[in-house]
PDB file of C-alpha atoms in Angstrom:
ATOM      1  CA  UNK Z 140      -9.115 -23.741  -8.457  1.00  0.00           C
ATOM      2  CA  UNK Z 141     -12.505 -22.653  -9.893  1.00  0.00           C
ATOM      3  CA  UNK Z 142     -11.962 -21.593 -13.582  1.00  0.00           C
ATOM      4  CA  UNK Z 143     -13.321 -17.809 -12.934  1.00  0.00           C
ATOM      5  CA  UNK Z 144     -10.664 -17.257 -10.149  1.00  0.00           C
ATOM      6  CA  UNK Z 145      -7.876 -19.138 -12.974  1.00  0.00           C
ATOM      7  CA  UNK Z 146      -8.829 -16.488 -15.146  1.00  0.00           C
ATOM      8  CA  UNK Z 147      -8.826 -13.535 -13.028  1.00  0.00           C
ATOM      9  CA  UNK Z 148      -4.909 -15.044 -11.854  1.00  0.00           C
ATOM     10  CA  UNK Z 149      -3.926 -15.427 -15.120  1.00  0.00           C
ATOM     11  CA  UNK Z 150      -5.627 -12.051 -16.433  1.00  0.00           C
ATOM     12  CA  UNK Z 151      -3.534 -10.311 -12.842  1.00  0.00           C
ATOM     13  CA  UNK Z 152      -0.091 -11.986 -14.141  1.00  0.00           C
ATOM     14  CA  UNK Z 153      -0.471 -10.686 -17.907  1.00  0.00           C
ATOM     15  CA  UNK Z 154      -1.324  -7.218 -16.165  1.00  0.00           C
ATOM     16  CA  UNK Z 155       1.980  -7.014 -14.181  1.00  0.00           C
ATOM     17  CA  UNK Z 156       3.847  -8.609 -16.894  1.00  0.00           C
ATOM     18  CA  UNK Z 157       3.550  -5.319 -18.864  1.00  0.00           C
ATOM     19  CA  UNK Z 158       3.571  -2.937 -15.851  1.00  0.00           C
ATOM     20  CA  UNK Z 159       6.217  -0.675 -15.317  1.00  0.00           C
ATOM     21  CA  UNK Z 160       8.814  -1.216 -12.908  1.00  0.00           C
ATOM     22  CA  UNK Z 161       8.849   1.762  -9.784  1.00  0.00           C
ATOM     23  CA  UNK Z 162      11.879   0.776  -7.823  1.00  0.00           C
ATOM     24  CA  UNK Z 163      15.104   2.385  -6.286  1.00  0.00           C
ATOM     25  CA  UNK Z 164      17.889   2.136  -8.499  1.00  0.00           C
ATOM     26  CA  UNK Z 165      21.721   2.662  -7.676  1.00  0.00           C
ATOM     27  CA  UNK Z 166      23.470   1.618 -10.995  1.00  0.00           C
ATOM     28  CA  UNK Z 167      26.257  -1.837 -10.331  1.00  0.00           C
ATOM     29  CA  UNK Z 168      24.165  -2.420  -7.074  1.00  0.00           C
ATOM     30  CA  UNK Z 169      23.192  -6.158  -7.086  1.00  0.00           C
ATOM     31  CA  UNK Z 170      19.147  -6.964  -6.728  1.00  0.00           C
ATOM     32  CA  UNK Z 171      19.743  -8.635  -3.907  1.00  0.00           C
ATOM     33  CA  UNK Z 172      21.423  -5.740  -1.900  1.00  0.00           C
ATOM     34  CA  UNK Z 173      18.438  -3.360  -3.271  1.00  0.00           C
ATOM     35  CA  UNK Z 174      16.509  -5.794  -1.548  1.00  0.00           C
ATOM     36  CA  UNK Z 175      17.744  -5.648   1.597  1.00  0.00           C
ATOM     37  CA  UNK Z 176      18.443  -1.816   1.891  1.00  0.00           C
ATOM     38  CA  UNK Z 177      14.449  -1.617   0.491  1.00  0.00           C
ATOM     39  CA  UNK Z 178      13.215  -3.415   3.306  1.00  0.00           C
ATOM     40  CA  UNK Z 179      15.576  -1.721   5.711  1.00  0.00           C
ATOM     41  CA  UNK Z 180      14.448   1.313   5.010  1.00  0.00           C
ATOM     42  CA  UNK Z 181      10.702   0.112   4.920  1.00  0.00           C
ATOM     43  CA  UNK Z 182      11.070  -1.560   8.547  1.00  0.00           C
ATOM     44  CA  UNK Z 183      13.022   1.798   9.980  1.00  0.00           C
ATOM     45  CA  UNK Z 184      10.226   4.049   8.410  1.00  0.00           C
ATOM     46  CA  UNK Z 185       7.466   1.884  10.170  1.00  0.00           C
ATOM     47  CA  UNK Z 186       9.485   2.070  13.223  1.00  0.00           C
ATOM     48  CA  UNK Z 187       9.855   5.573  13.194  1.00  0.00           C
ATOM     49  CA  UNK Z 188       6.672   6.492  12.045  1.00  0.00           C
ATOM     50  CA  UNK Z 189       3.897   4.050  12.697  1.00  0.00           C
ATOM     51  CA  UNK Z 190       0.719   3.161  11.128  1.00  0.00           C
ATOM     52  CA  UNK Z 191      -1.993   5.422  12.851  1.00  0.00           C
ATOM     53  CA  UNK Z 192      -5.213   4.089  11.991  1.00  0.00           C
ATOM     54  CA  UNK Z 193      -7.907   6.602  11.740  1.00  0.00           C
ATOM     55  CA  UNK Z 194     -12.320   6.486  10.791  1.00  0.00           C
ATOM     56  CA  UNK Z 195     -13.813   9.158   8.814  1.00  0.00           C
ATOM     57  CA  UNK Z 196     -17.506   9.252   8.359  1.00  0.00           C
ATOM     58  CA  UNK Z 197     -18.001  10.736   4.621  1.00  0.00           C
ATOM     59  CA  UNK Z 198     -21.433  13.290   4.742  1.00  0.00           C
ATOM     60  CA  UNK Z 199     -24.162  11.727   3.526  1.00  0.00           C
ATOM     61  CA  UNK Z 200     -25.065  12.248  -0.427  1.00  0.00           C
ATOM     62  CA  UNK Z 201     -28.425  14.221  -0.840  1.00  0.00           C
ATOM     63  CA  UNK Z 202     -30.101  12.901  -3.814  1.00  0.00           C
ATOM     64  CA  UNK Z 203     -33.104  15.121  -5.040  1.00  0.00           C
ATOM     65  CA  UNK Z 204     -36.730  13.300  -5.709  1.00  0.00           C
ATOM     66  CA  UNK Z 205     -37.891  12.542  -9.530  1.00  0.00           C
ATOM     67  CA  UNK Z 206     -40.679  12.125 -11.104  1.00  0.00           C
ATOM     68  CA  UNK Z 207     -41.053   8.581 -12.790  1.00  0.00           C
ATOM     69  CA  UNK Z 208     -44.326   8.173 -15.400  1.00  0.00           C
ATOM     70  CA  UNK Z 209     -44.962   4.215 -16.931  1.00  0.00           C
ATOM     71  CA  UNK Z 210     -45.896   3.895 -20.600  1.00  0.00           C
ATOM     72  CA  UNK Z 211     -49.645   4.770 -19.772  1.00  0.00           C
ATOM     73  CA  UNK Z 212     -48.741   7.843 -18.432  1.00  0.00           C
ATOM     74  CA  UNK Z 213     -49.276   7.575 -14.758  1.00  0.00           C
ATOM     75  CA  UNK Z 214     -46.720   9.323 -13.044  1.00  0.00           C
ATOM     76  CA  UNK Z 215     -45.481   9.210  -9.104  1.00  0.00           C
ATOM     77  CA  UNK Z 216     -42.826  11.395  -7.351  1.00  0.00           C
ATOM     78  CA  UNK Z 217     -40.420   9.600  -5.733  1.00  0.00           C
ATOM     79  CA  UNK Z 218     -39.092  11.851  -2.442  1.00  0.00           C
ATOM     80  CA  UNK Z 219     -35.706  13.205  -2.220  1.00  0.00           C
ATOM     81  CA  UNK Z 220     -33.291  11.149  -0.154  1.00  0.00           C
ATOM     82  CA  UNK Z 221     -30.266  11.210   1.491  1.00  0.00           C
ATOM     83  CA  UNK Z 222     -27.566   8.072   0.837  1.00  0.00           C
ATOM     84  CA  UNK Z 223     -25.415   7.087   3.728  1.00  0.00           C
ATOM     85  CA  UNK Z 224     -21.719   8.550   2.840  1.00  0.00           C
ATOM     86  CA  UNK Z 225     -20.159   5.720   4.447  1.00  0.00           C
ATOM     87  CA  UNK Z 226     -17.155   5.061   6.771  1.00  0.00           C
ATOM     88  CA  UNK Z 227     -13.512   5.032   5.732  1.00  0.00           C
ATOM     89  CA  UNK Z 228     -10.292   3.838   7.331  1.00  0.00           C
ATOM     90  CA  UNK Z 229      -6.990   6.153   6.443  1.00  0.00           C
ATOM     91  CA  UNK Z 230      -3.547   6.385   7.722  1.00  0.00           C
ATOM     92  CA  UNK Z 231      -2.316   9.817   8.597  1.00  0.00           C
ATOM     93  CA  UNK Z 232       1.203   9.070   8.715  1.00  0.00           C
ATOM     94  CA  UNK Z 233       1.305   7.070   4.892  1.00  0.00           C
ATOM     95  CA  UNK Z 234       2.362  10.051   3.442  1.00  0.00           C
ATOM     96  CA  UNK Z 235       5.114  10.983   6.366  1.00  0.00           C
ATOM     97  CA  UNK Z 236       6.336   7.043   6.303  1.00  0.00           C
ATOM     98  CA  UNK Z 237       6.816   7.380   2.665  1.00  0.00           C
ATOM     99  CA  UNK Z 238       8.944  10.014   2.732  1.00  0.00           C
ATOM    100  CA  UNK Z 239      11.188   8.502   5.551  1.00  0.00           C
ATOM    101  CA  UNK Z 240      11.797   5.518   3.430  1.00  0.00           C
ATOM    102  CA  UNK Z 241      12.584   7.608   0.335  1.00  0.00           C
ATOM    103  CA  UNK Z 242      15.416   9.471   2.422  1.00  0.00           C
ATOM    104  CA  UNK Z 243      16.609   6.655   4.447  1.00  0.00           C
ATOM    105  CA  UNK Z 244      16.961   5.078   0.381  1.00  0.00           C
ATOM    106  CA  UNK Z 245      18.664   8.427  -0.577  1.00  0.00           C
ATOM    107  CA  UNK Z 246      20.955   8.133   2.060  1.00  0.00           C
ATOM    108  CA  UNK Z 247      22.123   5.183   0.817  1.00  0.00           C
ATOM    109  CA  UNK Z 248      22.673   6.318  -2.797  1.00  0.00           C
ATOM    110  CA  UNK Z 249      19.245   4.906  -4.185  1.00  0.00           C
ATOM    111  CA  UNK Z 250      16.887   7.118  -5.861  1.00  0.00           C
ATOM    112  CA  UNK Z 251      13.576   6.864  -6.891  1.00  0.00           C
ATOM    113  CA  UNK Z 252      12.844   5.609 -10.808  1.00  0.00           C
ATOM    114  CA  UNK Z 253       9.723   4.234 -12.879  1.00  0.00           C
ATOM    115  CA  UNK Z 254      11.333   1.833 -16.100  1.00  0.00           C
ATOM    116  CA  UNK Z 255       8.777   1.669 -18.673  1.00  0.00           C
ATOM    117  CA  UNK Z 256       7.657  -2.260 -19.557  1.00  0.00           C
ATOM    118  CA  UNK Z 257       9.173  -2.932 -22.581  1.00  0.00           C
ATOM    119  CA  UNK Z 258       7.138  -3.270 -26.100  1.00  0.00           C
ATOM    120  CA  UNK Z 259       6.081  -7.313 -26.821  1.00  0.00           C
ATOM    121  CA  UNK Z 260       8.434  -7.315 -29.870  1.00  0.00           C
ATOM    122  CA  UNK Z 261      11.505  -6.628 -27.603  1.00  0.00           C
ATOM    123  CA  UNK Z 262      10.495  -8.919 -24.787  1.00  0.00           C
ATOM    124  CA  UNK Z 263       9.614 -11.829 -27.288  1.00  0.00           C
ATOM    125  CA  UNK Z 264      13.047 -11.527 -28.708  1.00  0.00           C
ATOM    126  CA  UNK Z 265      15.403 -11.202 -25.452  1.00  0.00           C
ATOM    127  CA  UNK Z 266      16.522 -14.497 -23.369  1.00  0.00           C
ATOM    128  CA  UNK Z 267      14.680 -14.899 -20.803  1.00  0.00           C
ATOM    129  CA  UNK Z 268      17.077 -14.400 -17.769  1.00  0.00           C
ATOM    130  CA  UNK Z 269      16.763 -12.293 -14.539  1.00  0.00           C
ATOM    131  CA  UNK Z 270      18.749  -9.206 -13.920  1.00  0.00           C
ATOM    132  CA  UNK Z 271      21.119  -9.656 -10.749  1.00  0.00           C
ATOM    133  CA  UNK Z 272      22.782  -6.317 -10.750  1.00  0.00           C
ATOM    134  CA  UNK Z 273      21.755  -2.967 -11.582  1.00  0.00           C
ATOM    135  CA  UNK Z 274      22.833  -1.555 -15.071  1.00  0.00           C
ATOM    136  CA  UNK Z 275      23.223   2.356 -15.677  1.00  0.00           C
ATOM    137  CA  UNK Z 276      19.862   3.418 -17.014  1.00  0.00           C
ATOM    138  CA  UNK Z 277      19.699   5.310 -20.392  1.00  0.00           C
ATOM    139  CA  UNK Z 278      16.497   6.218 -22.722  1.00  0.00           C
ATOM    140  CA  UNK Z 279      16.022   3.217 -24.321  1.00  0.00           C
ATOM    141  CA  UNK Z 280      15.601   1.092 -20.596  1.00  0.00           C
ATOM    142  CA  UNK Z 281      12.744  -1.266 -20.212  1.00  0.00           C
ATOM    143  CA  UNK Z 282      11.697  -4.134 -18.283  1.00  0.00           C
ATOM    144  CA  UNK Z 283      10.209  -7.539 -18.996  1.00  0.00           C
ATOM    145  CA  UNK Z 284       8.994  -8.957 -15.690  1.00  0.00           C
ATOM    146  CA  UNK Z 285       9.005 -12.213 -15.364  1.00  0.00           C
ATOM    147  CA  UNK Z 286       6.711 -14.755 -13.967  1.00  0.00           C
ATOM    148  CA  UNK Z 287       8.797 -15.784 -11.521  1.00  0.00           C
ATOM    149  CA  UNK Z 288       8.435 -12.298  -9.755  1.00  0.00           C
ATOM    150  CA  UNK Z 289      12.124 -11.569 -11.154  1.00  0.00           C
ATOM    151  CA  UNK Z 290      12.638  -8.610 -13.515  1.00  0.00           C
ATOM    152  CA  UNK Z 291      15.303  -8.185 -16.376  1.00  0.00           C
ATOM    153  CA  UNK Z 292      16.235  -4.635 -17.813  1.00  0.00           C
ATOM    154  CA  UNK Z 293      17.102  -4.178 -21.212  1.00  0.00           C
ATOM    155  CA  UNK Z 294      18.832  -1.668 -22.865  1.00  0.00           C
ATOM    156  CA  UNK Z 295      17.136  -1.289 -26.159  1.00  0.00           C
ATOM    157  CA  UNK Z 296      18.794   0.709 -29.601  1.00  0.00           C
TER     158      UNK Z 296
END
């Protein structure tokens, strides 16, 4: 591996190590069963409302002329201009498919929840371990991710 793309890795993994966690939670639920109803949900949402790929030329950007003088004092006008507002590819029915999964998760007893990453002190000083089942979230919830892809909640205070 070429040592720019090590350090961007690396630099990626310390990033997500301190990232909060946005999940589904249903506390005593094992990880592996939110898992499974996660992707469930995700595969039934797809299936029920596909991705719908759709190009949207952006209006191109005027940008006015200026006048440019060099240290002598000779000065040109450069013309205004117009900049090419590109092309971009959207899906119409993200926003539609998102909210399918979230009520097929509902459904289910899971609801939507963002655990803050806990502070270095507190993930320096717990075990390192993975959590396997949900526990019942209170204020002082965090979570260390580890670099495994795993995730263990604490319950600080």
């Amino acid at each position: 591996m070429k040592p720019m793309i090590l350090i961007a890795t690396v630099g990626l993994g310390a990033l997500a190590a301190c990232a909060s966690l946005d999940t589904y939670y249903k506390p005593g639920t094992s990880v592996a069963t939110l898992n499974r109803e996660t992707t469930a949900c995700q595969v039934k949402a797809l299936r029920d409302v596909p991705v719908t790929q759709q190009i949207r030329r952006n209006p191109p950007i005027f940008v006015p002329g200026e006048r440019v003088c060099n240290a002598e004092g000779k000065c040109k006008t450069r013309p205004d201009r117009y900049i090419d507002g590109g092309i971009e590819t959207y899906d119409p029915n993200e926003g539609l498919r998102l909210r399918v999964e979230r009520q097929c998760m509902a459904d289910k007893g899971f609801a939507p929840v963002s655990i803050p990453a806990c502070p270095d002190a507190v993930a320096r000083s717990a075990p390192s371990r993975a959590t396997t089942r949900l526990p019942a979230l209170t204020e002082g919830s965090c979570v260390i991710r580890n670099p495994d892809g795993s995730f263990q909640i604490v319950t600080r205070g």
